[in-house]
C-alpha positions as MATLAB code, in Angstrom:
seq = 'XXXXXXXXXXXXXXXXXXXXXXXXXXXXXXXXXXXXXXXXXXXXXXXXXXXXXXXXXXXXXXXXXXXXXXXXXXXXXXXXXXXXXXXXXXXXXXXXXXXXXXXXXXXXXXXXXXXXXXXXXXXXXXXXXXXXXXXXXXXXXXXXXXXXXXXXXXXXXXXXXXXXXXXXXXXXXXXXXXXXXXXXXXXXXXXXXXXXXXXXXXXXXXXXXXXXXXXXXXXXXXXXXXXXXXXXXXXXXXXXXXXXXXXXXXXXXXXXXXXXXXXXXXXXXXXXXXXXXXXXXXXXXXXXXXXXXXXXXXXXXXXXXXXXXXXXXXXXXXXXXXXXXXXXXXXXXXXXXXXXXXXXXXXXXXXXXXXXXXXXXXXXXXXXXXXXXXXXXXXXXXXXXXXXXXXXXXXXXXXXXXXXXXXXXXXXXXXXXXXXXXXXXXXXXXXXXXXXXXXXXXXXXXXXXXXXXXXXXXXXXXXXXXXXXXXXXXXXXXXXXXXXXXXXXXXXXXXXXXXXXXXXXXXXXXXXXXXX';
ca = [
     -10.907   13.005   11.227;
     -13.354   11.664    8.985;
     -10.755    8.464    7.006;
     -12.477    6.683    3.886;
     -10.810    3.528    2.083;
     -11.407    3.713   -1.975;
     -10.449    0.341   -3.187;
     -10.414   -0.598   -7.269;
      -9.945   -4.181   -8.136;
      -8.760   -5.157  -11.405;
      -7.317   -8.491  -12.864;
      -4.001   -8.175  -12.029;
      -4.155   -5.224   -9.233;
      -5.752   -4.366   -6.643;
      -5.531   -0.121   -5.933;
      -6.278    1.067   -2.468;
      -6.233    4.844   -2.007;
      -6.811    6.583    1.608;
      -8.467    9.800    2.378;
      -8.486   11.795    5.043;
     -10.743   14.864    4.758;
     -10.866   13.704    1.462;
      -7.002   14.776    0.716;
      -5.426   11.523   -0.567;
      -2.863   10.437    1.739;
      -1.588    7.020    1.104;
      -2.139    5.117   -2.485;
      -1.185    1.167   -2.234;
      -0.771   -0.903   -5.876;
      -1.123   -4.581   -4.637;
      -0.669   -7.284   -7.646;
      -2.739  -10.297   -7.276;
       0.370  -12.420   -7.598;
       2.758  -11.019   -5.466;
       4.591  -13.666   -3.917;
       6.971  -11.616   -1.864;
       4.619   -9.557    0.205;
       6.199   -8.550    3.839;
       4.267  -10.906    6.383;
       4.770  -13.989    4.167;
       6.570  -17.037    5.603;
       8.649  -19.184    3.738;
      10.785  -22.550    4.401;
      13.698  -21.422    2.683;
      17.278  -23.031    1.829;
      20.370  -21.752    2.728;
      22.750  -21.044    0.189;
      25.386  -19.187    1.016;
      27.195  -18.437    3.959;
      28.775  -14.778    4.660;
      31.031  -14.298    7.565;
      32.745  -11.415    6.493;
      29.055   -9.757    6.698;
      27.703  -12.049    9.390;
      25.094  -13.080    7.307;
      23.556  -15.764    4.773;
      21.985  -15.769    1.227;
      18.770  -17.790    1.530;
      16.854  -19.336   -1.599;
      13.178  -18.850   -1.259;
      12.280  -19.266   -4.711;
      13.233  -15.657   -6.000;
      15.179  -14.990   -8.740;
      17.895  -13.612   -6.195;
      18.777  -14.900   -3.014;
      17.306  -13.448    0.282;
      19.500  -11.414    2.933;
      19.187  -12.923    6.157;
      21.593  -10.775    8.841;
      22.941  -12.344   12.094;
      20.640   -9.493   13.918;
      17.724  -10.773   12.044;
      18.092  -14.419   13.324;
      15.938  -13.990   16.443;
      17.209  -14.598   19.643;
      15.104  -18.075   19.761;
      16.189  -18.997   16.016;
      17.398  -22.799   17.858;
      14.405  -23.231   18.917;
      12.539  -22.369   15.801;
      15.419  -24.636   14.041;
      14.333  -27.324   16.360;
      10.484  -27.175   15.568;
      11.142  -26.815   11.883;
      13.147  -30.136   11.767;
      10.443  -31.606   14.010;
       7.846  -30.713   11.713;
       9.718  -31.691    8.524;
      10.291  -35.092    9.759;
       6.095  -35.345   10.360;
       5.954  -35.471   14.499;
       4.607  -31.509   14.772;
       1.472  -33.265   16.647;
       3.472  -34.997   18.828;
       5.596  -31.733   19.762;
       3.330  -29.588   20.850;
       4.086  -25.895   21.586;
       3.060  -26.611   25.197;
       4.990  -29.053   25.932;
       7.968  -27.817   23.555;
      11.497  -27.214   25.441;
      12.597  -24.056   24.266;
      16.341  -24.269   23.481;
      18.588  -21.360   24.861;
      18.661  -17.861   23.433;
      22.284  -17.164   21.330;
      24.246  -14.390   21.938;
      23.497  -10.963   20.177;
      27.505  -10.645   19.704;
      27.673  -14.391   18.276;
      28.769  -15.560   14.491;
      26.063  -16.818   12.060;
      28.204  -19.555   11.567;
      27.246  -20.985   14.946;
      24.168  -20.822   13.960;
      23.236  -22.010   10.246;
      25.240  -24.363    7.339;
      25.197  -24.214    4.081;
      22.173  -26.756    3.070;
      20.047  -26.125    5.946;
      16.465  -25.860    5.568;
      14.824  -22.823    7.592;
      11.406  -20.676    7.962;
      11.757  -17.421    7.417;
       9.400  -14.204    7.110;
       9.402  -11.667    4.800;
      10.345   -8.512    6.270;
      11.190   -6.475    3.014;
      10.006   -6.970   -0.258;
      12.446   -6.965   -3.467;
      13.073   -3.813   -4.053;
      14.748   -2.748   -7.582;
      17.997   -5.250   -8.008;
      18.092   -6.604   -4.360;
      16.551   -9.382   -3.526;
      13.810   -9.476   -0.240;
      15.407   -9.406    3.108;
      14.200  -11.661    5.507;
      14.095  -12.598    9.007;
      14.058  -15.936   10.994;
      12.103  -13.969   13.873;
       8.729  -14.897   13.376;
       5.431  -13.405   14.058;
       2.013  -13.431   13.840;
       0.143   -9.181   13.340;
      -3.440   -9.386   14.628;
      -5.966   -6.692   15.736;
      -4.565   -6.185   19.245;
      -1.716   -8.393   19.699;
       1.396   -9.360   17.934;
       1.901  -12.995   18.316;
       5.812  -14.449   18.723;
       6.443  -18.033   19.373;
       9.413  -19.292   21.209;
       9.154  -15.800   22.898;
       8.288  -15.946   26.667;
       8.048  -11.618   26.833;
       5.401   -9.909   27.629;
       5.831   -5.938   25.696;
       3.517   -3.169   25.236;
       3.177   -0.484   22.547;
       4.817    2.664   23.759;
       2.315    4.644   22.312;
      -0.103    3.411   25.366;
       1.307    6.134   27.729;
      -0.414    4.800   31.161;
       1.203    3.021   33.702;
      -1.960    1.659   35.311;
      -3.255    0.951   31.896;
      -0.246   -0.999   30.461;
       0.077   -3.104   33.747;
      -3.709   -4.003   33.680;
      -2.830   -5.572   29.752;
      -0.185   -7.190   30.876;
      -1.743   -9.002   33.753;
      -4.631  -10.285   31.394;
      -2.290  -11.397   28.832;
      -0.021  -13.016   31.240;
      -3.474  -14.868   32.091;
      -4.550  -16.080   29.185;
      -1.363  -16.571   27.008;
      -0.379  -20.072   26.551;
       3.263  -21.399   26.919;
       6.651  -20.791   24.973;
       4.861  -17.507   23.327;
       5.916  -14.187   23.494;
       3.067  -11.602   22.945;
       3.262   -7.794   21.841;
      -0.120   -5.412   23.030;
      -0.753   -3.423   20.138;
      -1.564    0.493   20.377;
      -5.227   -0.621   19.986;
      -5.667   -2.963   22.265;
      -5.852    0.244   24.959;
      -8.943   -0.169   26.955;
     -10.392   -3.686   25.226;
     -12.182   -6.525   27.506;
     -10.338   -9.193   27.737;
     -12.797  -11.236   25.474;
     -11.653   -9.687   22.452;
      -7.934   -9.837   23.118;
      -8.374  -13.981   23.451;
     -10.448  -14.117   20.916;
      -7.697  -11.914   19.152;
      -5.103  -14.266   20.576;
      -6.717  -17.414   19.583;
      -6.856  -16.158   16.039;
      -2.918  -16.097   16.162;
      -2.016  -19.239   17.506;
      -4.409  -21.090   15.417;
      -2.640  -19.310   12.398;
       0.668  -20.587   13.876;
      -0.361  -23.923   13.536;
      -1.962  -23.796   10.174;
       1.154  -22.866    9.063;
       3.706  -25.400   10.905;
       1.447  -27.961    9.999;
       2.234  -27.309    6.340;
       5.940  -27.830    7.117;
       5.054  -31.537    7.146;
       7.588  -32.954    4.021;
       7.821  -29.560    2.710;
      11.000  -29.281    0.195;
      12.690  -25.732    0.414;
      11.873  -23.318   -1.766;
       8.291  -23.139   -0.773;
       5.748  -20.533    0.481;
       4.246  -21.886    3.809;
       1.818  -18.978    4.855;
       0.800  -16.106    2.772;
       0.222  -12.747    4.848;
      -2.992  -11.093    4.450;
      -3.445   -9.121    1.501;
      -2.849   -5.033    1.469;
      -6.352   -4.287    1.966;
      -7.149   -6.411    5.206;
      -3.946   -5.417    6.429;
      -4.327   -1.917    6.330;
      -8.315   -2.314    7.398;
      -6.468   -4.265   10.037;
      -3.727   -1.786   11.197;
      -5.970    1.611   10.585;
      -9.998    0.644   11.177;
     -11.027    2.928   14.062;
     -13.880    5.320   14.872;
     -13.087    8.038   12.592;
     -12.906    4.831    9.572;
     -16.363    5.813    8.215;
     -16.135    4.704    5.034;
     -14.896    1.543    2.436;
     -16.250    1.850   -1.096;
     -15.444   -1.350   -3.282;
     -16.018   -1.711   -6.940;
     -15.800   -5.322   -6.484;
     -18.755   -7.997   -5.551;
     -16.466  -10.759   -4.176;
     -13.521   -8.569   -2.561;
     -16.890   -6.543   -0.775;
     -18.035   -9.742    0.871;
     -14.441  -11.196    1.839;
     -13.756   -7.307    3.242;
     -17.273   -7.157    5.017;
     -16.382  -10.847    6.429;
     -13.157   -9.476    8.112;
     -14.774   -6.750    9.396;
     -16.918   -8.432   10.813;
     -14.340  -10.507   13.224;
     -12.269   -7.501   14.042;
     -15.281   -4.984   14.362;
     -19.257   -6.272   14.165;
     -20.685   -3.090   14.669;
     -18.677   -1.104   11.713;
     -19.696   -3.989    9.119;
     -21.914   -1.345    7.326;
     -19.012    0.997    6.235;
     -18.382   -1.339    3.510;
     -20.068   -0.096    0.294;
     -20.713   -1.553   -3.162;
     -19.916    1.379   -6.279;
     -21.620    0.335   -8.983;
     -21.165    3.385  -10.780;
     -20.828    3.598  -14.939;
     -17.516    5.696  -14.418;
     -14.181    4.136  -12.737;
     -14.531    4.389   -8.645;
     -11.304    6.861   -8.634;
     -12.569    8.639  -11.131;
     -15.972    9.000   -9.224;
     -14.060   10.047   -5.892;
     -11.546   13.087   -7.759;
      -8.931   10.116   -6.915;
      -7.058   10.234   -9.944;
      -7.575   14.292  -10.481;
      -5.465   13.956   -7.425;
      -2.629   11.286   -8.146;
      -2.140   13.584  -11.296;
      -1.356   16.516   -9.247;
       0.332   14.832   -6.174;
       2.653   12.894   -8.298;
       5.153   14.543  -10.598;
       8.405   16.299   -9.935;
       6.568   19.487   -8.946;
       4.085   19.567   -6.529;
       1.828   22.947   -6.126;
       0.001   23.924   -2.675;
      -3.661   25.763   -3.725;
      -1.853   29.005   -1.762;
       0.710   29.085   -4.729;
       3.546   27.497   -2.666;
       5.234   24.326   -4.494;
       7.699   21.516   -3.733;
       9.906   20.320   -6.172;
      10.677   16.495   -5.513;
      13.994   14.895   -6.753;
      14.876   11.224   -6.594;
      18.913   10.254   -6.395;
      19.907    6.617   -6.026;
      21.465    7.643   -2.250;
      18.497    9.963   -1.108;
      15.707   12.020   -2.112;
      15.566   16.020   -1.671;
      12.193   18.135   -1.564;
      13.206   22.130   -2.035;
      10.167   24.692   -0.918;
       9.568   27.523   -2.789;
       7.096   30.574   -1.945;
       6.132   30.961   -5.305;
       3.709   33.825   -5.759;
       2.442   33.853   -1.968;
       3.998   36.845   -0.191;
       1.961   39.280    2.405;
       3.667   42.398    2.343;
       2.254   43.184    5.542;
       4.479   40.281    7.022;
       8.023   41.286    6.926;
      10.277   38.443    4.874;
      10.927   36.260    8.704;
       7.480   35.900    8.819;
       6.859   35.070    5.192;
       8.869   32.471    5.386;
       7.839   30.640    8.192;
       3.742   30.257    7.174;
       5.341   29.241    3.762;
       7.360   26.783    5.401;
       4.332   25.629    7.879;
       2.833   25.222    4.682;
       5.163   23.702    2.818;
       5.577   20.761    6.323;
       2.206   19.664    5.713;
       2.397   18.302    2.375;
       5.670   16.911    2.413;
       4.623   14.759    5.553;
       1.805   13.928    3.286;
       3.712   13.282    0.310;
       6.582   10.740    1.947;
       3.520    8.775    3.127;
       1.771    9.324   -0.289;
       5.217    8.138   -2.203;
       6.361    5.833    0.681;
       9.339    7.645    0.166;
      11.888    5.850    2.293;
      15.747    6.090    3.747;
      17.275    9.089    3.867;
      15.316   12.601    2.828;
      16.497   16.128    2.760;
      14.257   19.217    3.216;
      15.207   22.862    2.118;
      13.078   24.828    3.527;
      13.240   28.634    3.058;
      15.655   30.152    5.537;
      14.930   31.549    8.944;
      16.984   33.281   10.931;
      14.736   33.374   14.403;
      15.565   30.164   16.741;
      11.877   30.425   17.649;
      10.436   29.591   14.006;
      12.916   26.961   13.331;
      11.978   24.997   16.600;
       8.148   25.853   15.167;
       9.039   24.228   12.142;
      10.497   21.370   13.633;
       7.711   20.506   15.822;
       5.308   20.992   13.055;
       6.775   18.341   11.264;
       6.510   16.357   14.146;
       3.132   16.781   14.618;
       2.021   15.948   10.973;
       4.642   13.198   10.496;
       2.735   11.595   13.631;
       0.095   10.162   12.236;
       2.628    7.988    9.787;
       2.836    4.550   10.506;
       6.478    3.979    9.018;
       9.032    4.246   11.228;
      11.031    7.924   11.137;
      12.989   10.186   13.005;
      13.509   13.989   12.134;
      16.425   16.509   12.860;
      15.990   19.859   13.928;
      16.782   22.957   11.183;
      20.526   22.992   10.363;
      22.055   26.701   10.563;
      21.523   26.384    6.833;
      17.605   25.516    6.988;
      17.960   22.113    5.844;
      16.044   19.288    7.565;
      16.747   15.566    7.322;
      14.446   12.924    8.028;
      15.412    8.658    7.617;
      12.022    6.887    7.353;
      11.748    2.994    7.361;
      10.471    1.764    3.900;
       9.718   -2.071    3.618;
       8.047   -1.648   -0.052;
       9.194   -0.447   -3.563;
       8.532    3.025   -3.420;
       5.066    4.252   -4.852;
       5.439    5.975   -8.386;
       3.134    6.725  -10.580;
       4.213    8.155  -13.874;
       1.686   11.591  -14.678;
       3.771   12.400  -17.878;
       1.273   11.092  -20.519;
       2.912   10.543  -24.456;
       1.164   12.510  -26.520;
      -1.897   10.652  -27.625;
      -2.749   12.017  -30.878;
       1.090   11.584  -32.332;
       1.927    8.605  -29.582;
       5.429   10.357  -29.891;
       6.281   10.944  -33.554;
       5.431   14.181  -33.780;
       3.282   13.087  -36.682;
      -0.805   12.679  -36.796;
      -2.785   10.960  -38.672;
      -5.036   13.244  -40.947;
      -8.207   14.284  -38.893;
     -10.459   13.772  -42.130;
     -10.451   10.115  -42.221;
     -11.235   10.130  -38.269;
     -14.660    9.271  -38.724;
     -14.217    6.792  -41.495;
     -11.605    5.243  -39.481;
     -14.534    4.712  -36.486;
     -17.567    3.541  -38.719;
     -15.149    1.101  -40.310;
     -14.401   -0.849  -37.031;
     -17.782   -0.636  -35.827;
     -19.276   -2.191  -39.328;
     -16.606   -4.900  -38.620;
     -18.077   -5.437  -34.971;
     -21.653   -5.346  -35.922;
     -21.448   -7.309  -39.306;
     -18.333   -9.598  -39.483;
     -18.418  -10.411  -35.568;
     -22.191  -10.447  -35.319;
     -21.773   -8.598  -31.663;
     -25.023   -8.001  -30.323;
     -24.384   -5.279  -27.346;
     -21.734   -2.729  -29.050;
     -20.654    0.434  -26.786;
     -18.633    2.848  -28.423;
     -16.672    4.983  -25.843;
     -15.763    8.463  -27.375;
     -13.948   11.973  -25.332;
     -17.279   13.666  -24.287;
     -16.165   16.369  -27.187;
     -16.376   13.423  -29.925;
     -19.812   11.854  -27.969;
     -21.612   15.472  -28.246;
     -20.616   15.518  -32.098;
     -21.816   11.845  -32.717;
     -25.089   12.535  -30.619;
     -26.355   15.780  -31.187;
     -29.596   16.602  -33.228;
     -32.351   14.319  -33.967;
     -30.557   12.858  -36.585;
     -27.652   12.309  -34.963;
     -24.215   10.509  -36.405;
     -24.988    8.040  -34.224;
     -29.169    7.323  -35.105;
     -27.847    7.585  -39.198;
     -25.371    4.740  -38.551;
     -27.967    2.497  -36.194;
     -29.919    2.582  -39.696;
     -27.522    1.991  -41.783;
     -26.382   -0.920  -40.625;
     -30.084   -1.959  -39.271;
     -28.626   -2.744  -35.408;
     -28.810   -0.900  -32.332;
     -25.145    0.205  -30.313;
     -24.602    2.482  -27.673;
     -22.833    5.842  -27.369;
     -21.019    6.759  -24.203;
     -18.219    9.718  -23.095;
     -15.360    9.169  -21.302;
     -13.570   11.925  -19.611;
     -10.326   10.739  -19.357;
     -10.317    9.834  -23.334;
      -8.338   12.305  -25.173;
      -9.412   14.234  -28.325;
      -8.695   11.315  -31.020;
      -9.748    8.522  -28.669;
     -12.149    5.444  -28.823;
     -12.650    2.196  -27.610;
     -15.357   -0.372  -28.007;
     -16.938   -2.277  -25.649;
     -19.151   -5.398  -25.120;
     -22.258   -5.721  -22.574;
     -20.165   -6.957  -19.708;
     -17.462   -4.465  -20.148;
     -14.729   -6.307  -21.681;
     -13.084   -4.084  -24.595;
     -13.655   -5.403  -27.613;
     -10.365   -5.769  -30.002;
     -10.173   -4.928  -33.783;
];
């Protein structure tokens, strides 16, 4: 499968779309200042304790309080309690993780009143980000995501991914991890790590623990609310978690985020450093790879398959529920069974692609078009299987009900991805009135005298729908060459296709729009 990363970097946001076979399949909005990304590590502040729910509301500097569950405590949460107060008091170099006694596990059964006070300084990690009025959710279980390994201090297990399906293979990871792993921490083997030399698992693991004390080391008179570590931002992560063989392909629009990508690449994979591209195209780098053509037809309450097949997507505040219809595409040499179940093969396809697309999490209900033949249905189902595999969110999927209706739950850690396609109407911005066509022009060469006389600007662009650029620019004495004389200075004349009818925008010679 050939996979290509498309990454756009604004001021405030950083885009990242993925393609496989160039079909988009996931789209990831990270803002520059999110402070409350899932991986980040916190000393937080308890604030509240809950024993009716077993758990506590910890400050971390959000506007609402964290939820931090009794489950989510860790079973070494005294020992991380221990190291934190160490740490805080300035003797982390004098405790070292070697020579650390790790305090007893507490009981999975146990109160969270045994465990914290009101008052109490602790580290926590995010493990969900605030998602519309509820405040992150956190746990006191740290770790540590690299390439190969998952680092967990405190931990003394050894685990590997269940995904690595040898016996010979997992014990041969285990033995070199066991070998090389320092004391008092508990590793996870990644899928990945299937088959590496143990060189680049160290090296892997030496990444980790280094991180681990970067980041206690900052504990050192730290006042709660603080951020102590910040996780790696969306694009390393998922270069991280997804670079493989079949990766063939990053294109940046961005000088410095190309060098810091092609500098992580380089530790996690030397020899796929050259997949990382520079666009330095005139037109936007989605625009360039059909990116947005397809967020504008992926997104939306109806979706439509090219065979004339189409979802329609609805959003409640308990679930979301996707309903297939055939639309037009019936073979009438199929009898209606038949029908049916390539519509519904179809239809499995996308909507594995569009809950990874949306991120669409909790609980999701799928009406597919009924079939009365066991056989189909448990064709269906493993269908859905097989294209839901390749999702990296956790999810589990129920067979067909008697009534055709599938239910999935899928893990979601994120807000859910929306874009909003429904454009206001841009000549009437919603009035239902326009502004009279006539003065159009006028309108135009009266904010471009302003630029090139009043302001003095020396590199104009005017930006113009390519309908309104072939108007201004055809013939040898064009609209545009009559107005470069009359106002004796040279500006430029570019289309832009996703301008509509009555719009233009001017811009300066690095870019930047120019206001009126």
């Amino acid at each position: 499968m050939n996979r290509e990363l498309i990454i756009d970097s604004r001021a405030s946001e950083v885009d990242i779309a993925l393609l496989e076979d160039k079909l988009l399949v996931e789209l990831h909005k990270e803002k520059t200042n999110n402070n409350y990304a899932v991986g980040d590590i916190y000393l937080g502040k308890v604030k509240k304790i809950m024993p009716g729910l077993n758990a506590a509301f910890v400050d971390v500097g959000y506007e609402k309080d964290a939820f931090l569950h009794y489950l989510d405590l860790g079973p070494q949460i005294k020992s991380l309690n221990k190291y934190v107060k160490l740490a805080l008091g300035g003797k982390p170099e004098s405790v070292t993780m070697d020579n650390f006694r790790i305090e007893t596990d507490i009981e999975k059964t146990g109160k969270i009143t045994q465990v914290l006070a009101t008052g109490a300084q602790i580290m926590v990690q995010i493990a969900k980000e605030p998602i519309s009025t509820k405040g992150p959710r956190i746990s006191s279980e740290i770790s540590f995501a690299g390439r190969y390994l998952v680092l967990v201090p405190f931990s003394t297990r050894i685990s590997v991914s269940q995904k690595i399906r040898s016996s010979e293979e997992r014990n041969r990871l285990k033995r070199l991890i066991q070998s090389i792993k320092p004391n008092n921490y508990g590793v996870i083997i990644r899928t990945v790590a299937e088959n590496k030399k143990v060189a680049e698992l160290d090296a892997d693991l030496r990444n980790l623990i280094e991180k681990w004390e970067k980041t206690t080391a900052k504990l050192f008179n730290a006042k709660a609310p603080v951020k102590i570590m910040s996780e790696l931002d969306r694009t390393s992560a998922i270069l991280r978690d997804l670079l493989n063989e079949s990766f063939n392909s990053v294109h940046v629009n961005d000088s410095s985020l190309f060098d810091e990508i092609r500098n992580f690449i380089q530790t996690i994979a030397p020899q796929k450093v050259d997949i990382v591209k520079l666009y330095k195209g005139k037109s936007s780098i989605y625009e360039q790879f059909g990116i947005d053509k397809q967020i504008k037809g992926l997104f939306g309450k109806t979706v439509t398959i090219r065979s004339g097949v189409y979802l329609i997507i609805e959003h409640t505040e308990a679930m979301h529920v996707i309903d297939v219809n055939s639309g037009h595409r019936v073979n009438k040499e199929n009898s209606q069974e038949e029908n049916a179940l390539e519509v519904n093969l179809e239809a499995a396809a996308e909507i594995a692609r569009q809950l990874r697309l949306r991120d669409m999490g909790g609980i999701i209900v799928i009406d597919f078009i009924d079939m009365h033949d066991g056989k189909h249905r448990r064709e269906l189902y493993q269908k859905l299987k097989d294209e839901m595999a390749r999702d990296h969110a956790k999810h589990t999927i129920l067979p067909p009900s008697k009534f055709g209706l599938v239910q999935v739950t899928r893990q979601r850690v994120r807000p859910e991805m929306n874009v909003e396609i429904l454009e206001q109407c841009p000549v009437c911005e919603g009035t239902g009135k326009i502004k009279p066509s006539i003065i159009f022009l006028d309108e135009i060469e009266n904010n471009l005298k302003y630029l090139l006389q009043d302001q003095n600007e020396k590199h104009v662009t005017l930006a113009l729908h390519p309908y309104i650029h072939a108007f201004f620019t055809k013939g040898l004495f064009s609209l545009h060459v009559k107005w470069m004389l009359r106002y004796k200075k040279r500006f430029r004349v570019t289309s832009m296709n996703n301008f509509h009818v009555m719009e233009y925008k001017f811009y300066n010679q690095n870019n930047d729009q120019l206001s009126i």
